Coordinates of C-alpha atoms and ligand atoms in Angstrom, one line a residue:
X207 CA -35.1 6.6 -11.2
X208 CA -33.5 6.0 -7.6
X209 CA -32.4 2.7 -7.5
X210 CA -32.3 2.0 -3.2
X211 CA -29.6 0.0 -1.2
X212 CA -30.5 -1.6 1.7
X213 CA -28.7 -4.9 0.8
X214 CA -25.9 -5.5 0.2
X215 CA -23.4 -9.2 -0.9
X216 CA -19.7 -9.2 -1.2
X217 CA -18.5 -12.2 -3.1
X218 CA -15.2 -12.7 -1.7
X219 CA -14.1 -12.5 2.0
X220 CA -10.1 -11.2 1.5
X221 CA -7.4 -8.9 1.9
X222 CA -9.9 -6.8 0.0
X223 CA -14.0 -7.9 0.7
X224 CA -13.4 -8.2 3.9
X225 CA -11.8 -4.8 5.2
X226 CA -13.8 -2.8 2.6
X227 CA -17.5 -4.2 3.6
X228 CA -16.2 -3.5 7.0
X229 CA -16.0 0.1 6.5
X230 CA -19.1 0.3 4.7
X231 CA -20.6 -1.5 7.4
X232 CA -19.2 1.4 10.0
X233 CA -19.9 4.1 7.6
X234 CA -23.7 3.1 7.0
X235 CA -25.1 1.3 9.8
X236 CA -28.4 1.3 8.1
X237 CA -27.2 -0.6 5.1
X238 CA -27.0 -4.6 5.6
X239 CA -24.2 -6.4 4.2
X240 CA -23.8 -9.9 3.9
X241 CA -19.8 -11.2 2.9
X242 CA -20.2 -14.7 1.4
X243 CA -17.3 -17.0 0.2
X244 CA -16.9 -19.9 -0.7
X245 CA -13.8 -21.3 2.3
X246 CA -15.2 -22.2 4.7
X247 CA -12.3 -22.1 7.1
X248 CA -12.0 -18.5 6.0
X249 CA -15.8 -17.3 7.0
X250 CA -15.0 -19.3 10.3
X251 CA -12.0 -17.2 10.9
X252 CA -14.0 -13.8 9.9
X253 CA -16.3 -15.6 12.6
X254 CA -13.8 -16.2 15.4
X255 CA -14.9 -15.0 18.9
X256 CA -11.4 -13.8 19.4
X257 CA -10.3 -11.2 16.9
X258 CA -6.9 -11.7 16.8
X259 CA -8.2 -14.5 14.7
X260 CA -9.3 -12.7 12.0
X261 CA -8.0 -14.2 9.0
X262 CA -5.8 -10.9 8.4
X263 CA -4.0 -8.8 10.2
X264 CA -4.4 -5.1 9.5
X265 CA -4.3 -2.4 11.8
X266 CA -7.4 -0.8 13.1
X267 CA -9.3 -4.0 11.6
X268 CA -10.5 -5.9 15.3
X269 CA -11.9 -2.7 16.2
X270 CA -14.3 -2.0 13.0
X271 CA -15.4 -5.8 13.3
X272 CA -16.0 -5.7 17.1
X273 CA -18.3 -2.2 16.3
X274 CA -20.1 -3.7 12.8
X275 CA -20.0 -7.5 13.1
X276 CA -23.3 -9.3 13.9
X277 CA -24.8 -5.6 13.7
X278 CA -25.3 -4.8 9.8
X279 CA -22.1 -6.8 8.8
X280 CA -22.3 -10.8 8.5
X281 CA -20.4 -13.0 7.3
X282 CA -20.7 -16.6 5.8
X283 CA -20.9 -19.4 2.9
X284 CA -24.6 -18.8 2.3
X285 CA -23.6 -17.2 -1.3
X286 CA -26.9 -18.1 -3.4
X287 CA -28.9 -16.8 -0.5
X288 CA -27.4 -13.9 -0.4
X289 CA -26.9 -13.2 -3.5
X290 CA -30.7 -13.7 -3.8
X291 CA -31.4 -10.5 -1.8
X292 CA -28.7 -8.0 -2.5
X293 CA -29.6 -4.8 -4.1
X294 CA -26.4 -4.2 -4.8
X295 CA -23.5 -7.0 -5.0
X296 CA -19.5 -6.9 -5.2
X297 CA -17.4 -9.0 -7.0
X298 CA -14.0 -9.4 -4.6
X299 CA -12.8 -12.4 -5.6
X300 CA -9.3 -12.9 -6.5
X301 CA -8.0 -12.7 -10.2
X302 CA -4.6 -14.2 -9.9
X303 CA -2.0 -14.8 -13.4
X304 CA -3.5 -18.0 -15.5
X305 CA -0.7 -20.7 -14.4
X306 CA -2.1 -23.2 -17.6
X307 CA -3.8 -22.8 -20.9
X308 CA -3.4 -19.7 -23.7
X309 CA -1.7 -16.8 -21.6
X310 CA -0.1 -18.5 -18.9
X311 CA 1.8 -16.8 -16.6
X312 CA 0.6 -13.5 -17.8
X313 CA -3.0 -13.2 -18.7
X314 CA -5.6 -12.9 -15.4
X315 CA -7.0 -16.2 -14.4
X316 CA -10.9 -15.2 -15.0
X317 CA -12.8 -18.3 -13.9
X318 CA -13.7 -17.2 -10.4
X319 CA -15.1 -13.9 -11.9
X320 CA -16.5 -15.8 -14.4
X321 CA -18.1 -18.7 -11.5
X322 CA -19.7 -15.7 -9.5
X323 CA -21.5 -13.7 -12.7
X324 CA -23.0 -16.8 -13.5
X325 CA -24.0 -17.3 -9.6
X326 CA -25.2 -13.8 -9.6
X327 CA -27.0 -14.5 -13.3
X328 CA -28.8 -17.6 -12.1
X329 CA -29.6 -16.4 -8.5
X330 CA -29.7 -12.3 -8.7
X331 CA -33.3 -10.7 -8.0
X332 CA -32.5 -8.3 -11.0
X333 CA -32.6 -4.8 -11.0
X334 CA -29.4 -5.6 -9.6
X335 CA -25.9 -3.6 -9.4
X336 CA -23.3 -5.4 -9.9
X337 CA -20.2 -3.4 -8.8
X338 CA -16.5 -5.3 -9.4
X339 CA -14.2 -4.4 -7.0
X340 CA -11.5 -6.8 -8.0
X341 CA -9.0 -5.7 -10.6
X342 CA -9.7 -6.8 -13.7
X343 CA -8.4 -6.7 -17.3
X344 CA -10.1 -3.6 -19.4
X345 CA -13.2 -4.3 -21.4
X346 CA -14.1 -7.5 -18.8
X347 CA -17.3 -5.9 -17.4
X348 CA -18.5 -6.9 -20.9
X349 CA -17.5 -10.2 -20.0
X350 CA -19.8 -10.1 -17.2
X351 CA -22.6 -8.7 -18.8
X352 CA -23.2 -11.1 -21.4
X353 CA -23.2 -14.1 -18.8
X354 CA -25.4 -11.8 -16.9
X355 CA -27.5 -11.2 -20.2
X356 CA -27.7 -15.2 -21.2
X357 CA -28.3 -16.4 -17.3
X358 CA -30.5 -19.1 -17.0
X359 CA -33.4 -17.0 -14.9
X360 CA -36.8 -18.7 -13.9
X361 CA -39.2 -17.8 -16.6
X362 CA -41.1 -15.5 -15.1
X363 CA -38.4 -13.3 -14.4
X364 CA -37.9 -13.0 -18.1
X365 CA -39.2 -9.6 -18.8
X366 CA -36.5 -7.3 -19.3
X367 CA -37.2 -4.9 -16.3
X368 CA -36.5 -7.7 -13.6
X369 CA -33.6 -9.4 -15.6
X370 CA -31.7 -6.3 -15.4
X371 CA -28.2 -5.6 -14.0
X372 CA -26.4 -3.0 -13.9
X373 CA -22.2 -3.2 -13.8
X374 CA -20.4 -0.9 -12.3
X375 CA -16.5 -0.6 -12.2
X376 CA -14.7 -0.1 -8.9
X377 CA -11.8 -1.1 -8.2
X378 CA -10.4 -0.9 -4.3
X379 CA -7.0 1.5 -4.0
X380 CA -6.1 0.4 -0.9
X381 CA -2.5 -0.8 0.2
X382 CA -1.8 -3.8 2.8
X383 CA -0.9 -2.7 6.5
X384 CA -2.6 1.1 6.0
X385 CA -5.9 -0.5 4.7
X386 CA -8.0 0.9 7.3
X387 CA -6.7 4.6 6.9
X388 CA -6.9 4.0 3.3
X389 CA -10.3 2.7 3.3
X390 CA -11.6 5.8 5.5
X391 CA -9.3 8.6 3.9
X392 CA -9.2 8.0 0.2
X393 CA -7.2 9.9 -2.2
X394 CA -10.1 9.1 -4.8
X395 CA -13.0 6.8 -5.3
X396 CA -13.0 6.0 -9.0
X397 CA -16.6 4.6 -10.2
X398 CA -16.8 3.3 -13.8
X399 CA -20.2 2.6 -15.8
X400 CA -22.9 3.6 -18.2
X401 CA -26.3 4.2 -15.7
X402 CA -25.8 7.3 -14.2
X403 CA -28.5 5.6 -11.6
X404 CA -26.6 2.9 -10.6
X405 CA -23.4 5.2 -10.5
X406 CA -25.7 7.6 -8.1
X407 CA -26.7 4.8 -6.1
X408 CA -22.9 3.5 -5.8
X409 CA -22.0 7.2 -5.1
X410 CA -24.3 7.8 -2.2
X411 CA -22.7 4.9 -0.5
X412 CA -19.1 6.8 -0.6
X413 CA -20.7 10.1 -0.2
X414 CA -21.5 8.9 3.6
X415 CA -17.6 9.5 4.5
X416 CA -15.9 10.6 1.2
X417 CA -16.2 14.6 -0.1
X418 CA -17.4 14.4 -3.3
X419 CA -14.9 16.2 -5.0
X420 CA -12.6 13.4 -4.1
X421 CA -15.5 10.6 -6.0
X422 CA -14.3 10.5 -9.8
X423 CA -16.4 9.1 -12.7
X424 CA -15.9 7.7 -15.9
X425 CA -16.7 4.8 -18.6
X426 CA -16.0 1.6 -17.7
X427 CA -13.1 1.3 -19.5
X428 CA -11.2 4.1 -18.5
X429 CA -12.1 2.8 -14.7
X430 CA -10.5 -0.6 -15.2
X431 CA -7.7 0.4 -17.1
X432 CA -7.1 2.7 -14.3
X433 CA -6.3 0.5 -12.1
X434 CA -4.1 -1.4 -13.0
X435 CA -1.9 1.4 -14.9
X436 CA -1.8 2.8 -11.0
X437 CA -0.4 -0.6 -9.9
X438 CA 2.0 -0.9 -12.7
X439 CA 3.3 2.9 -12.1
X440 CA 3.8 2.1 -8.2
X441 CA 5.7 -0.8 -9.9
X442 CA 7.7 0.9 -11.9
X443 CA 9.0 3.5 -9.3
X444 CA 10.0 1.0 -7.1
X445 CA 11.7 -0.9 -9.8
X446 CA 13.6 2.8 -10.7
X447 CA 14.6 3.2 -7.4
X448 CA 15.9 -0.2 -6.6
X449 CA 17.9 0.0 -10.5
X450 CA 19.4 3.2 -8.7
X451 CA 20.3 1.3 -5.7
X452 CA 22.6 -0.7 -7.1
X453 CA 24.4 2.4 -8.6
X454 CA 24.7 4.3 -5.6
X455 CA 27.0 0.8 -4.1
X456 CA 29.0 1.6 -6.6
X457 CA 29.6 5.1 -6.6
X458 CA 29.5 5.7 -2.7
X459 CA 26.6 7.8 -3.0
X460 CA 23.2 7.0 -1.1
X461 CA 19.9 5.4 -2.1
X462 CA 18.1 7.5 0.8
X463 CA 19.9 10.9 -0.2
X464 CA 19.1 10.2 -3.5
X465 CA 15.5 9.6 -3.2
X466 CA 15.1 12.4 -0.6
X467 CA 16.7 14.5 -2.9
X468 CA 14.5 13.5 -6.0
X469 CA 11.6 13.5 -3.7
X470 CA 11.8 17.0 -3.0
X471 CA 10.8 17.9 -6.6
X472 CA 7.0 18.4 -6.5
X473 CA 6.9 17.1 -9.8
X474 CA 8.4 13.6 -8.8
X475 CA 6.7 13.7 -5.1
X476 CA 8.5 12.2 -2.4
X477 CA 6.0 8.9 -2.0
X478 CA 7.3 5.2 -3.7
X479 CA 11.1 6.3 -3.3
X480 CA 12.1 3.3 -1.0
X481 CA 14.5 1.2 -2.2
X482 CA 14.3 -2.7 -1.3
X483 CA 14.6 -6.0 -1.8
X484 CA 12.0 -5.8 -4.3
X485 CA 8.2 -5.2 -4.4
X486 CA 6.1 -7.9 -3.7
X487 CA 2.5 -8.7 -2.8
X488 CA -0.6 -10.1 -4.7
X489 CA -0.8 -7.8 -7.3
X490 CA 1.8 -5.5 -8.8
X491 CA 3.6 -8.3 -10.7
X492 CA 0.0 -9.8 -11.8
X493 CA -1.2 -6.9 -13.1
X494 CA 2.3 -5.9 -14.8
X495 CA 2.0 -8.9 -16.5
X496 CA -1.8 -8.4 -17.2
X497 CA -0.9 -5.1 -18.6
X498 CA 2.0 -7.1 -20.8
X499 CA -0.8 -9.2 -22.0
X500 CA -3.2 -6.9 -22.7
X501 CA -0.3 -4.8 -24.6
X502 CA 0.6 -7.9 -27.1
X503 CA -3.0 -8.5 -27.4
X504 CA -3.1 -5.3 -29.4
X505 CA -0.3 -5.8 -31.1
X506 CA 1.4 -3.2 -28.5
X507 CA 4.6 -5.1 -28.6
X508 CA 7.0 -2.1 -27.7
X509 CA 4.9 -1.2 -25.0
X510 CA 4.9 -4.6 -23.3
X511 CA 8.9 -4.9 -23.6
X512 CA 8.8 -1.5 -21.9
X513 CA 6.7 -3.4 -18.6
X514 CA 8.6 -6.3 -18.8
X515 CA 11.4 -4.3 -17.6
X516 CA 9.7 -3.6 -15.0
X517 CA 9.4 -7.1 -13.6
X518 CA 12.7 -8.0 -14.7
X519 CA 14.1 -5.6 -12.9
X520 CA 12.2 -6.7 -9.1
X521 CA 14.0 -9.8 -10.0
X522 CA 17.2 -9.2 -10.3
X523 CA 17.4 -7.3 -7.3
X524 CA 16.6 -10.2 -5.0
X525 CA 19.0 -12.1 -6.8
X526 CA 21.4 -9.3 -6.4
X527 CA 20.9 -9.3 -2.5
X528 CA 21.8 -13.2 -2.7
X529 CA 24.6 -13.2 -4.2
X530 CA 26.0 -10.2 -2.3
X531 CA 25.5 -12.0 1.2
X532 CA 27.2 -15.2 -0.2
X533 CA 30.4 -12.8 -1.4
X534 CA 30.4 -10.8 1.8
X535 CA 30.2 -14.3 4.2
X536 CA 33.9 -15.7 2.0
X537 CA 31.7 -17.0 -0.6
X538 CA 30.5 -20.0 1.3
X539 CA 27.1 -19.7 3.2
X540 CA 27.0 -23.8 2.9
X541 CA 26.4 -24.8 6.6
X542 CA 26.8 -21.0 7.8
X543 CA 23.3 -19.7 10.0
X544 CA 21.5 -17.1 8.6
X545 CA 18.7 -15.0 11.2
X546 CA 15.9 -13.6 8.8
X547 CA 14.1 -10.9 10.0
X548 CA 10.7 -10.6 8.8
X549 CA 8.8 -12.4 5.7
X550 CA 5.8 -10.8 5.0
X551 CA 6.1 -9.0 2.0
X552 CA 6.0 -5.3 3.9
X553 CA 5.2 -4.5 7.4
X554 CA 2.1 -4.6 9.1
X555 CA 0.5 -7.6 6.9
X556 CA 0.8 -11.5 7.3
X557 CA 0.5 -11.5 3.6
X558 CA 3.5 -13.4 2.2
X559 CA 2.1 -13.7 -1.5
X560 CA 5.1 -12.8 -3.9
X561 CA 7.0 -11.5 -0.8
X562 CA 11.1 -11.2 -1.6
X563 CA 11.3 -12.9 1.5
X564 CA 10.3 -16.1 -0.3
X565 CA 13.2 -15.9 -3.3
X566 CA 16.1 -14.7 -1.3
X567 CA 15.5 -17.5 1.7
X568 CA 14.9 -20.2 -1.1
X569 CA 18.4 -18.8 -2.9
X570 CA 20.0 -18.9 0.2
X571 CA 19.1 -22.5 1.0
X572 CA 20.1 -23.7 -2.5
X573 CA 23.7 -22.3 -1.0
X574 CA 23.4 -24.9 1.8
X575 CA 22.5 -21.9 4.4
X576 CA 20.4 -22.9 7.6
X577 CA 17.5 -20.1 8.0
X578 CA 16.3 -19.1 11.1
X579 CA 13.1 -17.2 10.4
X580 CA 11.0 -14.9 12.3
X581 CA 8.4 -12.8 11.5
X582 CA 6.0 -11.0 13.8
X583 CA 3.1 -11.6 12.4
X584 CA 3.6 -14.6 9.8
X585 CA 3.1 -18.1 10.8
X586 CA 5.2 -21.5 10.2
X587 CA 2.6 -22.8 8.4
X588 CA 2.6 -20.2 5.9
X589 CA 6.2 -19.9 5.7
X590 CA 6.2 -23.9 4.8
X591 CA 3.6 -23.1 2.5
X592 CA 5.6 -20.5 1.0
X593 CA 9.3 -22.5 1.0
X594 CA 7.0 -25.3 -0.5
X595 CA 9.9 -28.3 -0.8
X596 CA 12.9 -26.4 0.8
X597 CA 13.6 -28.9 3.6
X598 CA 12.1 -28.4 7.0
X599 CA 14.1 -28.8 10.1
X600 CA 13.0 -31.9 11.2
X601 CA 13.2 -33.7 7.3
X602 CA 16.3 -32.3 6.4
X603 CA 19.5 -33.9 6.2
X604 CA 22.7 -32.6 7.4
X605 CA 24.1 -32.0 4.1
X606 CA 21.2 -29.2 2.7
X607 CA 20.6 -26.5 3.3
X608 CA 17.1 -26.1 5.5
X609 CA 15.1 -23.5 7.1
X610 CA 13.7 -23.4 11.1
X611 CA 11.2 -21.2 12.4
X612 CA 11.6 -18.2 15.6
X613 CA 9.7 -16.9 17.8
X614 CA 11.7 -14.0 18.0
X615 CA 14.6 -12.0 16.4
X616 CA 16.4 -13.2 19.3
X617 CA 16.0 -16.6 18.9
X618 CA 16.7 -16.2 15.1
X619 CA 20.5 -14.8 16.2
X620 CA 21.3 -17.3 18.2
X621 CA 24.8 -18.9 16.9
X622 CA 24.4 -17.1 13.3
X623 CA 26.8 -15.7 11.0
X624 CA 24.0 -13.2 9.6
X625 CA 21.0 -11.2 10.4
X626 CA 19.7 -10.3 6.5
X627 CA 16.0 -7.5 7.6
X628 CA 13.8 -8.3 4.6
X629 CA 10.7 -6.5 5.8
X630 CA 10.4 -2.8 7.5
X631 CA 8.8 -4.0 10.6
X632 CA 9.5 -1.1 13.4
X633 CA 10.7 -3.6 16.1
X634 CA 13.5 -4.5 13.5
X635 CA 15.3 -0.6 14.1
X636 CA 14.5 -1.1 18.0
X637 CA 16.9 -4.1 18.2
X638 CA 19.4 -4.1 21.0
X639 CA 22.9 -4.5 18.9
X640 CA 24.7 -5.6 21.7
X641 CA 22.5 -8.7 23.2
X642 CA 22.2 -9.9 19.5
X643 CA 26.0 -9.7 18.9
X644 CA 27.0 -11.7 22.2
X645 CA 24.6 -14.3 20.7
X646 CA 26.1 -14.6 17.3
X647 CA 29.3 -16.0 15.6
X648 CA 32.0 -13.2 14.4
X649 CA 32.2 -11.9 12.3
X650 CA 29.0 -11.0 12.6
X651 CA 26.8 -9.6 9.6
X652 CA 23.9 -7.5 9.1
X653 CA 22.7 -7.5 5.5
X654 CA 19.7 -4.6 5.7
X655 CA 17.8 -4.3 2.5
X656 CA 15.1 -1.9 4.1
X657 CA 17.2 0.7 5.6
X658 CA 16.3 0.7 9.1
X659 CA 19.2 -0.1 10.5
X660 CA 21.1 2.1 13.0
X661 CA 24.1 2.2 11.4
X662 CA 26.3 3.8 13.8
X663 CA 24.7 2.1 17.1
X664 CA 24.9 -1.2 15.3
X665 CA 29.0 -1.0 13.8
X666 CA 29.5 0.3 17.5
X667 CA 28.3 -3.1 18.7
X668 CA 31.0 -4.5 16.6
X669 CA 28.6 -5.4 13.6
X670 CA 29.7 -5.7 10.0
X671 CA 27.1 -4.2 8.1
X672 CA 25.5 -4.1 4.2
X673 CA 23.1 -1.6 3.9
X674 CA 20.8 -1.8 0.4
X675 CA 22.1 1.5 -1.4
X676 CA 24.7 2.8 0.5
X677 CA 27.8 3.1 -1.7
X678 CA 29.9 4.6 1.5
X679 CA 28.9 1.6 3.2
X680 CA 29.5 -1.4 1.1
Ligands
NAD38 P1 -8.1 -13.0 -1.7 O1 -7.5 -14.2 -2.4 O2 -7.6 -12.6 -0.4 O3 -9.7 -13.2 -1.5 C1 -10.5 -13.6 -2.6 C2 -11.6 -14.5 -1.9 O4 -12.6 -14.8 -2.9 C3 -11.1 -15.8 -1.4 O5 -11.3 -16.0 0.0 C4 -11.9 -16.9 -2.3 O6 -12.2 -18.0 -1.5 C5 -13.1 -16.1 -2.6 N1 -13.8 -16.6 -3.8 C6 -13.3 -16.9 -5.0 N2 -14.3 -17.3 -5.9 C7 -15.4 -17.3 -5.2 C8 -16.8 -17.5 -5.5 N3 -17.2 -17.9 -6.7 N4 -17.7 -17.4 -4.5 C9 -17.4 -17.0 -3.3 N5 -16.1 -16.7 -2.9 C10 -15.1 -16.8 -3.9 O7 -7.9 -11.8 -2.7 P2 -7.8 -10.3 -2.4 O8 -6.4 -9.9 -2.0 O9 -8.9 -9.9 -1.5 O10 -8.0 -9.7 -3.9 C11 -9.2 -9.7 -4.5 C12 -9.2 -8.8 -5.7 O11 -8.9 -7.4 -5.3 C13 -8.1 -9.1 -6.7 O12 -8.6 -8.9 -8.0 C14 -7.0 -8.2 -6.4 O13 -6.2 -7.9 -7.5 C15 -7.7 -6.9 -6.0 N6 -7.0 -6.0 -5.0 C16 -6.3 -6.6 -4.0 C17 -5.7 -5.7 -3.1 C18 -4.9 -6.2 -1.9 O14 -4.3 -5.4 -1.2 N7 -4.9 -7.5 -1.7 C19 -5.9 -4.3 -3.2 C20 -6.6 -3.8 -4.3 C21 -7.2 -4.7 -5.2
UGA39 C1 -0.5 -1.9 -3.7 C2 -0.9 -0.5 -4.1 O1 -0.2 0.4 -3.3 C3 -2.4 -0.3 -3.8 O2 -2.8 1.0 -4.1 C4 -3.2 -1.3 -4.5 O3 -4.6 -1.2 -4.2 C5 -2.7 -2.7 -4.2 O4 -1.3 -2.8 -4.5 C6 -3.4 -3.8 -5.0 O5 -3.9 -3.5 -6.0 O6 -3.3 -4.9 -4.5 P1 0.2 -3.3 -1.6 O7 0.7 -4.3 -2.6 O8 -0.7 -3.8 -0.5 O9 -0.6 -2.1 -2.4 O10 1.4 -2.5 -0.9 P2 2.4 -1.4 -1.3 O11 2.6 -0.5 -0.2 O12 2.0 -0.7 -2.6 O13 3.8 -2.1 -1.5 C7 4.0 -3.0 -2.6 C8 5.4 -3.5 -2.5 O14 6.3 -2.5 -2.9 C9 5.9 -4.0 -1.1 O15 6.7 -5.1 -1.3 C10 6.7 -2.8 -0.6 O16 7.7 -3.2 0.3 C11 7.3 -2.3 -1.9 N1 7.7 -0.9 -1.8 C12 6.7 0.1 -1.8 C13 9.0 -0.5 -1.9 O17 9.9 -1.4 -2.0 N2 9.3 0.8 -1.8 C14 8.4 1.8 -1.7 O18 8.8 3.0 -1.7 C15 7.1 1.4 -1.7

């Protein structure tokens, strides 16, 4: 039996509903799709006649949402409504570590899957595929189902053929700051389920811009495993590359010959070889720690000590990169300005969750160091967010240490001891050495822990330089 889209609902208007219905939208004009959520200031944002208000910033984004909004793509708090006339409906909602309770601060925090099956339960028309596209622990989709399967429906909708939903597992693959590109090119589209209609029907969808050889099915839990043991392998070469960083300082080899060197094997591929100050962003230290969960939850211990390394490893190296400005600047940062280049936790995102930006700046401050930061696309009220008590200019006595905002990396040098780069924007390796350094106090540092530096332009200017990894350098 065909099972027809025309409709479809996207709980969840994020980094992830919100950039993936748009492509759907572009990619099938003749499908309607409706993103609800739940903040309001969000939807209003999503909303904004200007686009560079959108409440993300990902390149190629304005453009999709200046074709598709208002068209077939829509976007507001009407969730039962909507939810009412999908066809098909995806769960984006966020799935962030449980902070309280049994599990905390590794198992997934489940309730706002849990809040929008039983939304779907209560309001779906049935016949209904339920897709999740947030990533999930394995075996939740039976979570789902039974609250889909106990819903309190009107009675007349009782018989089994219009109480019916279908779950389907499918989880987004898409990386911050390339999210467009990623969405339109994928390496794979992996669908999960047991109704090899509703996997048809999800399939056609895809089939629109995606070559089918490129569309993989399986189970369900083979699909939501998948996902996160993709995250948690990203995560781990990141982690081996960074643990290899700090061996190259002290052997005077390179981090960048190294992994270019390694790369080169087709076996080891030359992608995820970037050392830094760490990995950061929503999800590869949640789902490491899901996966760490999950592992002790089947008695898996030895497998979960292997992950935890993992983690442990992300954060020693931004403690390392503290501790080796305070050596390099006498010991003493206490008073000392420091310019920070960038905060979001890569380029080409305003997303700061779990950037390294946050760890190092607050490690810094505990030394008594004044931040200046700037960051092209982040804004002060996410970095106070993000710093949460670390004094603020204006509150701070003289004594602490305290952070101040700039508007630009010229600004951020003014009178500094230090310019530490903690994220790879491009107008970071396009700086002009010389006007920074006649701004600055001498010595005058650069601590680089994304390796964009010009090395040679830079120590020409008459700058001291630490570059992450480079054991010739430091
Ligand atoms: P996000 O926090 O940016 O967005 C989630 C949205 O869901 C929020 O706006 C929230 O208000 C809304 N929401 C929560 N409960 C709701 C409800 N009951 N009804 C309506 N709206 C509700 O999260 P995100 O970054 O988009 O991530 C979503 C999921 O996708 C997570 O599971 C994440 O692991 C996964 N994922 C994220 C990325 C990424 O790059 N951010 C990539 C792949 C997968
Ligand atoms: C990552 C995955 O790449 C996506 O496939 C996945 O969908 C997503 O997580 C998710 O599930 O949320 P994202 O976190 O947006 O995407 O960004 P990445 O490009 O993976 O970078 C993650 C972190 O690792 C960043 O802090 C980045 O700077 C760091 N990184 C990445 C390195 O330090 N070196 C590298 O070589 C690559």
């Amino acid at each position: 039996m065909e099972l027809l889209v025309e409709k479809i609902c996207c709980i969840g208007a994020g980094y992830v509903g919100g950039p993936t219905m748009a492509i759907i939208a572009d990619k099938c004009p003749n499908i309607l799709i409706n993103v609800v959520d739940i903040n309001e200031e969000r939807i209003a944002a999503w909303n904004d006649s200007n686009l560079d208000k959108l409440p993300i910033y990902e390149p190629g984004l304005k453009e999709v949402i200046k074709r598709c909004r208002n068209r077939n793509l829509f976007f507001s708090n009407l969730v039962k409504e909507n939810i009412s006339n999908a066809d098909m409906i995806f769960i984006s909602v966020n799935t962030p570590t449980k902070t309280k309770g049994i599990g905390a601060g590794q198992a997934s925090d489940l309730k706002w899957i849990e809040a929008s099956a039983r939304q779907i339960g209560k309001y779906g028309k049935g016949k209904t595929i339920v897709v999740e596209k947030s990533t999930l622990p394995v075996k939740t989709a039976q979570i789902i189902k039974s609250i889909l399967l106990s819903s309190n429906k009107p009675q007349e909708l009782k018989n089994e053929d219009d109480k019916s939903f279908y779950i389907l597992s499918n989880p987004e693959f898409l990386a911050e700051g390339s999210a467009i590109d990623d969405l339109e090119n994928p390496d794979r589209v992996l669908i999960g389920g047991e109704n090899n209609d509703a996997i048809s029907a999800l399939k056609k969808i895809y089939l629109n811009w995606v070559s089918e050889d490129k569309i993989l099915t399986t189970d369900l839990w083979s699909s939501e495993l998948s996902k996160l043991i993709a995250n948690a392998f990203l995560a781990q070469r990141v982690s081996s590359i960074n643990s290899i960083s700090a061996l190259c300082e002290s052997t005077n080899a390179n981090i960048n010959e190294v992994s270019r060197a390694i790369g080169m094997d087709s076996r080891i591929g030359k992608y995820f070889l970037n050392a830094g100050p760490g990995f950061g962003g929503s999800c590869f230290k949640k789902d490491i720690l899901n996966l760490i969960y999950i592992c002790n939850h089947y008695g898996i211990n030895e497998v979960a000590s292997y992950w935890e390394k993992v983690i442990e490893i992300n954060n020693w190296q931004q403690n390392r990169i503290v501790k080796i400005i305070l050596d390099k600047l006498f010991g003493n940062i206490a008073g000392k300005k420091i310019a920070i280049f960038g905060f979001a936790f890569k380029a080409n995102t305003n997303d700061t969750r779990e950037s390294p930006a946050i760890s190092i700046c607050k490690g810094l401050i505990e030394e008594g160091s004044i931040l200046s930061i700037y960051d092209p696309k982040v804004q002060i009220d996410q970095i106070k967010k993000d710093l949460e008590l670390y004094p603020f200019k204006e509150n701070s006595s003289h004594n602490d240490g305290f952070w101040e905002f700039s508007n630009s990396t010229y600004e951020a040098a003014v009178n500094s001891d230090a310019i530490v780069i903690l994220s790879e924007w491009n107008e970071f390796s396009e700086i002009n050495y010389d006007l920074l350094i006649n701004k600055m106090r001498k010595p005058s540092w650069i601590f680089d822990t994304r390796n964009t530096v010009n090395i040679d332009k830079a120590k020409k200017s008459g700058f001291k330089i630490w570059s992450l990894g480079n054991g010739n350098l430091n």
